[in-house]
mmCIF file of C-alpha atoms and ligand atoms in Angstrom:
data_model
loop_
_atom_site.group_PDB
_atom_site.id
_atom_site.type_symbol
_atom_site.label_atom_id
_atom_site.label_comp_id
_atom_site.label_asym_id
_atom_site.label_seq_id
_atom_site.Cartn_x
_atom_site.Cartn_y
_atom_site.Cartn_z
ATOM 1 C CA MET A 18 134.608 151.717 213.798
ATOM 2 C CA ALA A 19 136.879 148.769 213.033
ATOM 3 C CA THR A 20 135.361 145.124 213.781
ATOM 4 C CA PRO A 21 136.927 143.607 216.859
ATOM 5 C CA THR A 22 139.241 140.535 216.085
ATOM 6 C CA PRO A 23 137.139 137.414 217.028
ATOM 7 C CA ALA A 24 138.433 134.473 219.008
ATOM 8 C CA ASN A 25 139.482 131.620 217.018
ATOM 9 C CA GLU A 26 138.120 128.111 216.699
ATOM 10 C CA ALA A 27 139.124 125.180 214.560
ATOM 11 C CA LEU A 28 137.450 121.882 213.532
ATOM 12 C CA TRP A 29 140.155 119.637 214.672
ATOM 13 C CA LEU A 30 140.401 116.042 213.392
ATOM 14 C CA LEU A 31 141.640 114.012 216.249
ATOM 15 C CA GLY A 32 142.905 110.907 214.352
ATOM 16 C CA PRO A 33 142.948 109.547 210.844
ATOM 17 C CA ARG A 34 139.443 107.918 211.450
ATOM 18 C CA GLY A 35 138.051 110.954 213.314
ATOM 19 C CA PRO A 36 136.317 112.140 215.456
ATOM 20 C CA PHE A 37 136.035 115.919 214.496
ATOM 21 C CA GLU A 38 135.787 118.417 217.221
ATOM 22 C CA VAL A 39 135.373 122.001 217.567
ATOM 23 C CA ARG A 40 137.821 123.510 220.065
ATOM 24 C CA PRO A 41 139.183 126.923 220.641
ATOM 25 C CA THR A 42 142.617 127.787 218.976
ATOM 26 C CA PRO A 43 145.053 130.643 219.185
ATOM 27 C CA VAL A 44 144.571 133.873 216.951
ATOM 28 C CA PRO A 45 147.548 133.571 214.655
ATOM 29 C CA THR A 46 149.997 136.302 214.084
ATOM 30 C CA PRO A 47 151.429 136.461 210.446
ATOM 31 C CA ALA A 48 155.055 135.793 209.758
ATOM 32 C CA ALA A 49 157.011 136.964 206.596
ATOM 33 C CA GLY A 50 155.186 135.904 203.397
ATOM 34 C CA GLN A 51 151.909 135.071 205.401
ATOM 35 C CA VAL A 52 148.348 136.730 205.487
ATOM 36 C CA VAL A 53 145.872 135.975 208.292
ATOM 37 C CA VAL A 54 142.241 135.787 206.979
ATOM 38 C CA ARG A 55 138.987 135.910 208.837
ATOM 39 C CA VAL A 56 137.321 132.971 207.044
ATOM 40 C CA ARG A 57 133.840 133.583 205.688
ATOM 41 C CA ALA A 58 133.242 130.592 203.517
ATOM 42 C CA VAL A 59 135.259 127.236 203.218
ATOM 43 C CA ALA A 60 134.801 124.669 200.313
ATOM 44 C CA VAL A 61 135.427 120.736 200.732
ATOM 45 C CA ASN A 62 137.344 118.582 198.450
ATOM 46 C CA PRO A 63 137.891 114.906 198.154
ATOM 47 C CA VAL A 64 141.066 114.956 200.023
ATOM 48 C CA ASP A 65 139.282 116.280 203.155
ATOM 49 C CA ALA A 66 136.555 113.564 202.650
ATOM 50 C CA ILE A 67 139.139 110.528 203.114
ATOM 51 C CA THR A 68 139.039 108.603 206.412
ATOM 52 C CA GLY A 69 140.915 105.682 208.094
ATOM 53 C CA PRO A 70 144.277 104.333 206.605
ATOM 54 C CA LEU A 71 143.986 105.961 203.051
ATOM 55 C CA ARG A 72 144.501 109.243 204.942
ATOM 56 C CA ARG A 73 147.772 107.950 206.186
ATOM 57 C CA LEU A 74 148.655 106.748 202.800
ATOM 58 C CA VAL A 75 147.856 110.178 200.917
ATOM 59 C CA THR A 76 149.276 112.490 203.592
ATOM 60 C CA PRO A 77 151.628 110.517 205.644
ATOM 61 C CA TRP A 78 153.536 113.570 207.019
ATOM 62 C CA VAL A 79 150.469 114.733 208.980
ATOM 63 C CA ARG A 80 150.482 114.695 212.810
ATOM 64 C CA PHE A 81 146.973 114.495 214.592
ATOM 65 C CA PRO A 82 145.093 116.313 215.804
ATOM 66 C CA THR A 83 145.107 118.297 212.664
ATOM 67 C CA VAL A 84 142.923 120.926 210.963
ATOM 68 C CA LEU A 85 141.875 119.873 207.511
ATOM 69 C CA GLY A 86 140.583 122.317 204.596
ATOM 70 C CA SER A 87 142.483 123.999 201.511
ATOM 71 C CA ASP A 88 139.649 126.385 200.196
ATOM 72 C CA VAL A 89 138.922 129.550 202.240
ATOM 73 C CA ALA A 90 137.614 132.796 201.167
ATOM 74 C CA GLY A 91 137.316 135.915 203.634
ATOM 75 C CA GLU A 92 138.756 139.119 204.642
ATOM 76 C CA VAL A 93 142.388 140.029 205.496
ATOM 77 C CA LEU A 94 142.802 140.461 209.056
ATOM 78 C CA ALA A 95 146.700 141.066 209.279
ATOM 79 C CA VAL A 96 149.636 140.857 206.729
ATOM 80 C CA GLY A 97 153.321 139.726 207.392
ATOM 81 C CA THR A 98 155.723 142.715 207.147
ATOM 82 C CA ASP A 99 157.008 141.943 203.641
ATOM 83 C CA VAL A 100 153.336 141.516 202.059
ATOM 84 C CA THR A 101 152.851 144.700 200.071
ATOM 85 C CA ASP A 102 150.200 143.521 197.511
ATOM 86 C CA LEU A 103 147.422 142.880 200.193
ATOM 87 C CA ALA A 104 146.072 145.119 203.022
ATOM 88 C CA VAL A 105 143.824 144.533 206.017
ATOM 89 C CA GLY A 106 140.111 144.613 204.919
ATOM 90 C CA ASP A 107 140.859 143.118 201.502
ATOM 91 C CA ARG A 108 138.518 140.407 200.261
ATOM 92 C CA VAL A 109 140.609 137.503 199.119
ATOM 93 C CA THR A 110 140.543 133.657 198.464
ATOM 94 C CA ALA A 111 143.520 131.545 199.306
ATOM 95 C CA PHE A 112 144.733 127.840 199.192
ATOM 96 C CA ALA A 113 145.031 126.935 203.002
ATOM 97 C CA ALA A 114 148.117 124.856 202.770
ATOM 98 C CA GLY A 115 148.235 123.120 206.315
ATOM 99 C CA GLN A 116 148.028 119.812 204.816
ATOM 100 C CA GLU A 117 150.896 120.151 202.356
ATOM 101 C CA LYS A 118 154.117 118.611 203.365
ATOM 102 C CA PRO A 119 156.276 121.688 203.275
ATOM 103 C CA ARG A 120 153.801 123.361 205.594
ATOM 104 C CA ASN A 121 152.305 120.750 207.786
ATOM 105 C CA SER A 122 150.683 123.000 210.115
ATOM 106 C CA ALA A 123 147.243 123.283 211.977
ATOM 107 C CA ALA A 124 147.332 126.968 211.948
ATOM 108 C CA GLU A 125 147.215 126.767 208.013
ATOM 109 C CA GLY A 126 144.389 124.238 207.923
ATOM 110 C CA GLY A 127 141.048 125.988 206.260
ATOM 111 C CA PHE A 128 138.412 124.507 208.656
ATOM 112 C CA GLN A 129 138.902 127.324 211.308
ATOM 113 C CA ARG A 130 137.600 131.005 211.801
ATOM 114 C CA ILE A 131 140.840 132.701 211.460
ATOM 115 C CA VAL A 132 143.585 131.148 209.365
ATOM 116 C CA THR A 133 147.185 131.669 208.222
ATOM 117 C CA VAL A 134 147.702 131.475 204.295
ATOM 118 C CA LEU A 135 150.608 132.410 202.023
ATOM 119 C CA ASP A 136 150.592 135.427 200.412
ATOM 120 C CA ARG A 137 151.957 133.667 197.210
ATOM 121 C CA VAL A 138 148.632 131.546 196.847
ATOM 122 C CA THR A 139 146.202 134.292 197.790
ATOM 123 C CA THR A 140 144.084 136.126 195.343
ATOM 124 C CA ARG A 141 142.100 139.551 195.757
ATOM 125 C CA LEU A 142 138.609 139.360 194.819
ATOM 126 C CA PRO A 143 136.426 141.663 192.767
ATOM 127 C CA ASP A 144 133.451 143.104 194.975
ATOM 128 C CA ASP A 145 130.803 141.333 192.923
ATOM 129 C CA LEU A 146 132.075 137.950 193.600
ATOM 130 C CA SER A 147 130.758 136.277 196.916
ATOM 131 C CA PHE A 148 132.943 134.678 199.243
ATOM 132 C CA GLU A 149 130.867 131.440 199.032
ATOM 133 C CA GLN A 150 131.290 131.264 195.225
ATOM 134 C CA ALA A 151 135.035 132.342 195.413
ATOM 135 C CA ALA A 152 135.767 129.399 197.892
ATOM 136 C CA VAL A 153 135.178 127.128 195.061
ATOM 137 C CA LEU A 154 138.654 128.138 193.490
ATOM 138 C CA PRO A 155 141.836 127.228 195.434
ATOM 139 C CA LEU A 156 142.524 123.743 195.473
ATOM 140 C CA ALA A 157 140.730 122.990 192.115
ATOM 141 C CA LEU A 158 142.708 125.778 190.492
ATOM 142 C CA ALA A 159 145.957 124.678 191.890
ATOM 143 C CA THR A 160 145.397 121.195 190.813
ATOM 144 C CA ALA A 161 144.565 122.307 187.234
ATOM 145 C CA ALA A 162 147.310 124.863 187.330
ATOM 146 C CA ALA A 163 149.907 121.971 188.437
ATOM 147 C CA GLY A 164 148.729 119.792 185.683
ATOM 148 C CA LEU A 165 148.792 122.179 182.895
ATOM 149 C CA TYR A 166 152.026 124.419 183.840
ATOM 150 C CA GLU A 167 154.496 122.442 186.322
ATOM 151 C CA ALA A 168 157.737 121.584 184.584
ATOM 152 C CA ASP A 169 157.272 117.963 185.233
ATOM 153 C CA GLN A 170 153.592 117.931 184.081
ATOM 154 C CA LEU A 171 152.310 119.438 180.651
ATOM 155 C CA ALA A 172 154.588 122.309 181.071
ATOM 156 C CA LEU A 173 152.490 124.478 179.088
ATOM 157 C CA PRO A 174 152.886 128.475 178.825
ATOM 158 C CA LEU A 175 151.207 130.224 181.662
ATOM 159 C CA PRO A 176 147.888 131.864 181.272
ATOM 160 C CA GLY A 177 147.392 135.421 179.872
ATOM 161 C CA ASP A 178 150.366 135.909 177.650
ATOM 162 C CA GLY A 179 147.893 136.734 174.794
ATOM 163 C CA ALA A 180 149.526 134.183 172.451
ATOM 164 C CA ASP A 181 147.171 132.311 170.130
ATOM 165 C CA ARG A 182 147.788 128.527 170.055
ATOM 166 C CA SER A 183 144.369 127.495 168.930
ATOM 167 C CA ASP A 184 145.840 125.332 166.436
ATOM 168 C CA GLN A 185 146.643 123.225 169.273
ATOM 169 C CA VAL A 186 144.358 121.238 171.620
ATOM 170 C CA VAL A 187 144.409 120.681 175.202
ATOM 171 C CA LEU A 188 142.017 117.645 176.280
ATOM 172 C CA VAL A 189 140.401 117.915 179.559
ATOM 173 C CA TRP A 190 138.849 114.593 180.544
ATOM 174 C CA GLY A 191 136.316 115.167 183.301
ATOM 175 C CA ALA A 192 135.610 118.806 182.596
ATOM 176 C CA SER A 193 132.708 119.186 184.849
ATOM 177 C CA THR A 194 134.627 118.452 187.924
ATOM 178 C CA SER A 195 135.814 121.445 189.747
ATOM 179 C CA VAL A 196 139.565 120.716 188.707
ATOM 180 C CA GLY A 197 138.358 120.436 185.169
ATOM 181 C CA SER A 198 136.211 123.563 185.113
ATOM 182 C CA ASN A 199 139.579 125.351 186.075
ATOM 183 C CA ALA A 200 141.505 123.373 183.554
ATOM 184 C CA VAL A 201 139.307 124.190 180.692
ATOM 185 C CA GLN A 202 139.377 128.167 181.531
ATOM 186 C CA LEU A 203 143.387 127.983 182.177
ATOM 187 C CA ALA A 204 143.945 126.246 179.042
ATOM 188 C CA ARG A 205 141.901 128.701 177.171
ATOM 189 C CA ALA A 206 143.690 131.617 178.968
ATOM 190 C CA SER A 207 146.902 129.996 177.523
ATOM 191 C CA GLY A 208 145.538 130.233 174.168
ATOM 192 C CA TYR A 209 144.628 126.781 173.282
ATOM 193 C CA THR A 210 141.692 124.996 171.904
ATOM 194 C CA VAL A 211 139.928 122.929 174.345
ATOM 195 C CA VAL A 212 138.248 119.709 173.809
ATOM 196 C CA ALA A 213 136.628 118.003 176.787
ATOM 197 C CA THR A 214 134.519 115.186 178.265
ATOM 198 C CA ALA A 215 131.668 115.615 180.697
ATOM 199 C CA GLY A 216 128.473 114.016 181.580
ATOM 200 C CA ARG A 217 125.805 115.155 178.999
ATOM 201 C CA SER A 218 123.748 117.429 181.407
ATOM 202 C CA ASN A 219 126.893 119.390 181.839
ATOM 203 C CA HIS A 220 127.849 120.017 178.198
ATOM 204 C CA ASP A 221 126.378 123.585 178.183
ATOM 205 C CA LEU A 222 128.245 124.658 181.216
ATOM 206 C CA VAL A 223 131.613 123.121 179.848
ATOM 207 C CA ARG A 224 131.143 125.015 176.487
ATOM 208 C CA SER A 225 130.488 128.258 178.420
ATOM 209 C CA LEU A 226 133.714 127.741 180.468
ATOM 210 C CA GLY A 227 135.360 127.679 176.777
ATOM 211 C CA ALA A 228 135.599 124.296 175.355
ATOM 212 C CA GLU A 229 135.143 123.985 171.629
ATOM 213 C CA ALA A 230 133.652 120.439 171.850
ATOM 214 C CA VAL A 231 132.489 118.380 174.675
ATOM 215 C CA LEU A 232 131.781 114.604 174.476
ATOM 216 C CA ASP A 233 130.098 112.455 177.017
ATOM 217 C CA TYR A 234 132.727 110.210 178.880
ATOM 218 C CA ARG A 235 130.020 107.486 179.377
ATOM 219 C CA ASP A 236 129.529 106.986 175.546
ATOM 220 C CA ASP A 237 130.709 103.680 174.304
ATOM 221 C CA ASP A 238 132.692 105.210 171.507
ATOM 222 C CA VAL A 239 133.882 108.110 173.488
ATOM 223 C CA ASP A 240 137.520 107.521 172.359
ATOM 224 C CA GLY A 241 136.459 107.661 168.656
ATOM 225 C CA GLU A 242 134.443 110.823 169.196
ATOM 226 C CA VAL A 243 137.191 112.522 170.865
ATOM 227 C CA ALA A 244 139.656 111.437 168.154
ATOM 228 C CA ALA A 245 137.315 113.119 165.471
ATOM 229 C CA ALA A 246 137.127 116.140 167.460
ATOM 230 C CA LEU A 247 141.048 116.388 167.364
ATOM 231 C CA ARG A 248 141.306 115.400 163.837
ATOM 232 C CA GLY A 249 143.832 117.597 161.781
ATOM 233 C CA ARG A 250 145.268 119.285 164.897
ATOM 234 C CA LEU A 251 147.990 118.752 167.304
ATOM 235 C CA LEU A 252 147.350 117.601 170.848
ATOM 236 C CA ALA A 253 149.420 119.879 173.154
ATOM 237 C CA GLY A 254 148.600 117.671 176.062
ATOM 238 C CA THR A 255 145.850 116.044 178.164
ATOM 239 C CA ILE A 256 144.623 116.544 181.930
ATOM 240 C CA ALA A 257 142.943 113.356 182.885
ATOM 241 C CA ILE A 258 140.429 113.536 185.826
ATOM 242 C CA GLY A 259 138.034 110.970 187.011
ATOM 243 C CA SER A 260 137.928 107.282 187.387
ATOM 244 C CA GLY A 261 139.063 105.592 184.285
ATOM 245 C CA SER A 262 140.349 108.654 182.665
ATOM 246 C CA LEU A 263 143.878 107.470 182.072
ATOM 247 C CA GLY A 264 142.924 104.475 180.201
ATOM 248 C CA HIS A 265 140.989 106.808 177.883
ATOM 249 C CA ALA A 266 143.801 109.303 177.636
ATOM 250 C CA LEU A 267 146.285 106.786 176.874
ATOM 251 C CA ARG A 268 144.334 105.319 173.961
ATOM 252 C CA ILE A 269 143.543 108.832 172.533
ATOM 253 C CA THR A 270 147.101 110.146 172.890
ATOM 254 C CA ARG A 271 148.512 106.841 171.083
ATOM 255 C CA ARG A 272 146.446 107.824 168.145
ATOM 256 C CA ALA A 273 146.784 111.520 168.056
ATOM 257 C CA SER A 274 149.584 113.926 166.648
ATOM 258 C CA GLY A 275 151.430 116.110 168.934
ATOM 259 C CA THR A 276 152.734 116.290 172.503
ATOM 260 C CA LYS A 277 152.444 112.747 174.153
ATOM 261 C CA ARG A 278 152.116 114.000 177.635
ATOM 262 C CA ILE A 279 149.210 113.169 179.982
ATOM 263 C CA ALA A 280 148.920 114.722 183.561
ATOM 264 C CA SER A 281 146.678 112.598 185.849
ATOM 265 C CA ALA A 282 144.753 113.913 188.706
ATOM 266 C CA TYR A 283 143.426 110.272 189.320
ATOM 267 C CA PRO A 284 146.547 108.351 190.032
ATOM 268 C CA ASP A 285 145.495 104.838 191.270
ATOM 269 C CA PRO A 286 147.738 101.935 192.252
ATOM 270 C CA VAL A 287 148.349 100.775 188.620
ATOM 271 C CA THR A 288 149.168 104.342 187.248
ATOM 272 C CA ALA A 289 152.868 103.749 187.982
ATOM 273 C CA VAL A 290 152.892 100.573 186.195
ATOM 274 C CA ARG A 291 150.849 101.892 183.157
ATOM 275 C CA SER A 292 153.161 105.040 182.980
ATOM 276 C CA ARG A 293 156.282 102.764 182.627
ATOM 277 C CA ILE A 294 154.339 100.927 179.880
ATOM 278 C CA ALA A 295 153.233 104.052 178.047
ATOM 279 C CA ARG A 296 156.803 105.448 178.232
ATOM 280 C CA LEU A 297 157.903 102.679 175.848
ATOM 281 C CA ARG A 298 155.460 104.040 173.393
ATOM 282 C CA GLY A 299 156.890 107.513 173.900
ATOM 283 C CA ILE A 300 153.967 108.881 176.162
ATOM 284 C CA ARG A 301 154.860 110.593 179.430
ATOM 285 C CA VAL A 302 152.434 110.163 182.137
ATOM 286 C CA SER A 303 152.674 112.200 185.304
ATOM 287 C CA ALA A 304 150.705 112.179 188.632
ATOM 288 C CA ILE A 305 149.446 115.558 189.610
ATOM 289 C CA TRP A 306 149.937 116.801 193.191
ATOM 290 C CA GLY A 307 147.633 119.887 193.532
ATOM 291 C CA GLY A 308 149.705 121.404 196.205
ATOM 292 C CA THR A 309 152.717 121.673 194.404
ATOM 293 C CA PRO A 310 151.968 125.620 193.239
ATOM 294 C CA VAL A 311 152.074 126.359 197.029
ATOM 295 C CA VAL A 312 155.819 126.173 196.727
ATOM 296 C CA SER A 313 156.494 126.443 192.813
ATOM 297 C CA PRO A 314 156.570 129.583 190.750
ATOM 298 C CA VAL A 315 153.277 128.260 189.258
ATOM 299 C CA GLY A 316 151.390 129.400 192.405
ATOM 300 C CA PRO A 317 152.174 133.144 192.371
ATOM 301 C CA ALA A 318 151.819 133.190 188.674
ATOM 302 C CA VAL A 319 148.329 132.045 188.695
ATOM 303 C CA PHE A 320 147.037 133.263 192.074
ATOM 304 C CA ARG A 321 148.661 136.752 191.991
ATOM 305 C CA ASP A 322 149.668 137.628 188.374
ATOM 306 C CA PHE A 323 146.831 136.167 186.424
ATOM 307 C CA LEU A 324 143.591 135.608 188.491
ATOM 308 C CA PRO A 325 142.709 138.705 189.979
ATOM 309 C CA GLY A 326 142.679 140.655 186.882
ATOM 310 C CA ALA A 327 140.885 137.825 184.932
ATOM 311 C CA LEU A 328 138.070 137.510 187.659
ATOM 312 C CA ALA A 329 137.559 141.366 187.459
ATOM 313 C CA ASP A 330 137.329 141.395 183.896
ATOM 314 C CA GLY A 331 135.249 138.222 183.366
ATOM 315 C CA ARG A 332 138.115 136.319 181.490
ATOM 316 C CA PHE A 333 137.831 133.716 184.238
ATOM 317 C CA ARG A 334 134.781 132.359 186.326
ATOM 318 C CA ALA A 335 134.805 130.787 190.105
ATOM 319 C CA ALA A 336 133.134 127.537 188.754
ATOM 320 C CA PRO A 337 131.581 125.219 189.193
ATOM 321 C CA GLU A 338 128.550 126.823 191.289
ATOM 322 C CA ALA A 339 128.819 126.883 195.018
ATOM 323 C CA MET A 340 126.343 124.597 196.829
ATOM 324 C CA VAL A 341 126.053 125.856 200.226
ATOM 325 C CA VAL A 342 125.001 123.196 202.579
ATOM 326 C CA GLY A 343 125.259 124.908 206.008
ATOM 327 C CA HIS A 344 126.864 127.483 208.202
ATOM 328 C CA GLY A 345 129.734 127.329 210.770
ATOM 329 C CA LEU A 346 132.415 124.768 211.688
ATOM 330 C CA GLU A 347 129.791 122.281 213.114
ATOM 331 C CA ALA A 348 128.335 121.990 209.428
ATOM 332 C CA LEU A 349 131.461 120.762 207.862
ATOM 333 C CA PRO A 350 131.270 116.895 208.746
ATOM 334 C CA GLY A 351 127.839 116.861 207.162
ATOM 335 C CA ALA A 352 129.320 118.786 204.045
ATOM 336 C CA LEU A 353 132.065 116.204 203.924
ATOM 337 C CA GLN A 354 129.178 113.504 203.715
ATOM 338 C CA THR A 355 127.526 115.467 200.823
ATOM 339 C CA LEU A 356 130.630 115.417 198.778
ATOM 340 C CA ARG A 357 131.134 111.554 199.585
ATOM 341 C CA ASP A 358 127.570 110.938 198.366
ATOM 342 C CA GLY A 359 128.427 112.415 195.124
ATOM 343 C CA VAL A 360 127.785 116.034 193.364
ATOM 344 C CA SER A 361 127.730 116.889 189.616
ATOM 345 C CA ALA A 362 129.216 120.183 188.571
ATOM 346 C CA ARG A 363 128.733 121.602 192.058
ATOM 347 C CA LYS A 364 131.279 122.518 194.895
ATOM 348 C CA VAL A 365 130.134 121.883 198.354
ATOM 349 C CA VAL A 366 130.475 125.002 200.571
ATOM 350 C CA VAL A 367 129.870 125.985 203.951
ATOM 351 C CA GLY A 368 129.473 129.759 205.026
ATOM 352 C CA MET A 369 131.196 130.972 208.235
ATOM 353 C CA ASP A 370 129.088 133.640 210.031
ATOM 354 C CA ASP A 371 130.114 135.674 213.001
HETATM 355 N N1 NAP R 10 145.822 114.861 192.435
HETATM 356 C C1 NAP R 10 145.388 115.904 193.176
HETATM 357 O O1 NAP R 10 146.277 116.612 193.815
HETATM 358 C C2 NAP R 10 144.137 116.146 193.142
HETATM 359 C C3 NAP R 10 143.651 117.434 193.859
HETATM 360 C C4 NAP R 10 142.313 117.553 193.743
HETATM 361 C C5 NAP R 10 141.420 116.583 193.146
HETATM 362 N N2 NAP R 10 141.817 115.532 192.566
HETATM 363 C C6 NAP R 10 141.115 114.425 192.127
HETATM 364 O O2 NAP R 10 140.426 115.070 191.015
HETATM 365 C C7 NAP R 10 139.021 114.397 190.993
HETATM 366 C C8 NAP R 10 138.246 115.655 190.757
HETATM 367 O O3 NAP R 10 137.935 116.253 191.957
HETATM 368 P P1 NAP R 10 137.155 117.493 192.048
HETATM 369 O O4 NAP R 10 137.071 118.078 193.453
HETATM 370 O O5 NAP R 10 137.339 118.406 190.965
HETATM 371 O O6 NAP R 10 135.713 116.684 191.992
HETATM 372 P P2 NAP R 10 134.115 117.094 192.042
HETATM 373 O O7 NAP R 10 133.935 118.359 191.368
HETATM 374 O O8 NAP R 10 133.539 116.700 193.376
HETATM 375 O O9 NAP R 10 133.616 115.917 190.646
HETATM 376 C C9 NAP R 10 132.285 115.918 190.574
HETATM 377 C C10 NAP R 10 132.187 115.528 188.995
HETATM 378 O O10 NAP R 10 132.872 114.342 188.742
HETATM 379 C C11 NAP R 10 132.541 113.807 187.457
HETATM 380 N N3 NAP R 10 133.028 112.594 187.181
HETATM 381 C C12 NAP R 10 132.293 111.652 187.961
HETATM 382 N N4 NAP R 10 132.939 110.439 187.482
HETATM 383 C C13 NAP R 10 133.603 110.597 186.494
HETATM 384 C C14 NAP R 10 134.416 109.936 185.627
HETATM 385 N N5 NAP R 10 134.649 108.817 185.734
HETATM 386 N N6 NAP R 10 135.128 110.566 184.652
HETATM 387 C C15 NAP R 10 135.213 111.942 184.491
HETATM 388 N N7 NAP R 10 134.203 112.825 185.272
HETATM 389 C C16 NAP R 10 133.584 112.014 186.382
HETATM 390 C C17 NAP R 10 131.090 114.229 187.388
HETATM 391 O O11 NAP R 10 130.783 114.671 186.180
HETATM 392 P P3 NAP R 10 129.227 114.667 185.543
HETATM 393 O O12 NAP R 10 128.166 114.920 186.640
HETATM 394 O O13 NAP R 10 129.379 115.479 184.449
HETATM 395 O O14 NAP R 10 129.027 112.969 184.851
HETATM 396 C C18 NAP R 10 130.880 115.338 188.407
HETATM 397 O O15 NAP R 10 130.506 116.690 187.781
HETATM 398 C C19 NAP R 10 138.904 113.525 192.038
HETATM 399 O O16 NAP R 10 138.968 112.250 191.677
HETATM 400 C C20 NAP R 10 139.922 114.202 192.956
HETATM 401 O O17 NAP R 10 140.218 113.112 193.979
HETATM 402 C C21 NAP R 10 143.038 115.183 192.770
#
C-alpha cells in the first residue's frame, strides 16, 4: 500500500535576526524540471548559520519570512511532466535552491518536510548510502564543482572523462572542510594529482579521499612544504577554503609553474583588492558562489551525469562523516549552533522522521 502524502511543515525564519518558527506550509506540486521530495535528512551549512546584517549582505534578495537550507536527502514524491530520469519512490539527494537568487522561493528551502527541488541538481542514491550521510553532499559538492569547473573559476575539465592529468596538480587548501572533501575527490575524478592542506588529525581522511600529499595549514612553513610537494610539476589551479587561505594560495601560486588561477571559497572584504593586485602579477583570483551550478551546465554534469554512477561504484564518497545531532525541524536551530561552535571533518545533520 502506498504511503499517504504527509502534511507539510517548514522551519520559517521570520527576519534576518530570527526567530525561527515551525509553521504549516502547503504541499507543493512540481512544475517542469522540478521534483518534490519527502525530506528524510537535512544538513546545515555556514550560510544557514549567519545571523543579522550579514545575512542581508550575503543574500540581499531574500524576502522574509523565508525557509533556509540547501542540503536535503529523501524520497521522490512527485516529478514534473518533463522529468524522465527520476520516478516516485526514488531515493535522492538534492541541492534545495530556495536561497539562490534565480529561485528565491520558500517552497525550495531545505528546512521543510516536503521540498521542491530542481531535477538538474538532484542525484539518485545507491541503496547502501543512508539519507543522513547523503545529505552531506549538495552545497559542498556544488561549491567545489563551481570552483573547479565554472568557466570563470578554474575551468578544469569535468570529472569522469577518464583522462590522466596526473602530471598536473590541483591544490586544495582546507581539504578537511565539507567543500574540500568534495574538491579533492572531484579533482581526482578529473584526472589530476591533488596536494592538500588540513589539520594534522585529518591527514589520513584527506589521503583516503585521494590526495597524494597533505600538509598542516597551521605549520609555520606550510607554504614551503606545499611548494616542495609541487616541485617539478605544473599547478593546474588552487581552490582556497578557510580563513587565511587566499594569502597562502597567492604566495604559493607566485612561486609555482603552471596555471595561475585561484578560486576562493572564502572571499572577505579585502579579496577584491588582493585580486586586483594579484592580476598585475598574472594571477587570476575568482570568488566562488556555490549556487552557480544550480543554473549552469556544471550542475547537471556533476549531479546527474557523474555522481550517481560514481557513488554506486565507489569512485566517490559522501564525505565528511555525518554528525546527526537531532531529529525534526525543531532540532535545526540547535544544529546551527553546533556548526557555529565549530566542527572538524564532520557535517552537522538533522534526521527527519515521520
Ligand atoms: N563561497 C561559497 O559559496 C561557499 C559555499 C560553502 C561554503 N563556503 C565557505 O567555505 C568554508 C568551508 O565550508 P564548509 O561547510 O566546507 O566548512 P566545514 O566543513 O564546517 O569546515 C570545518 C573544517 O574547517 C577547517 N578549517 C578551519 N579553519 C581553517 C583554516 N583557516 N584553513 C583551512 N581549513 C580550516 C577545519 O579543519 P581541521 O579540523 O582539519 O583543522 C574543519 O575540518 C567556509 O568558510 C564557508 O563559509 C563558501
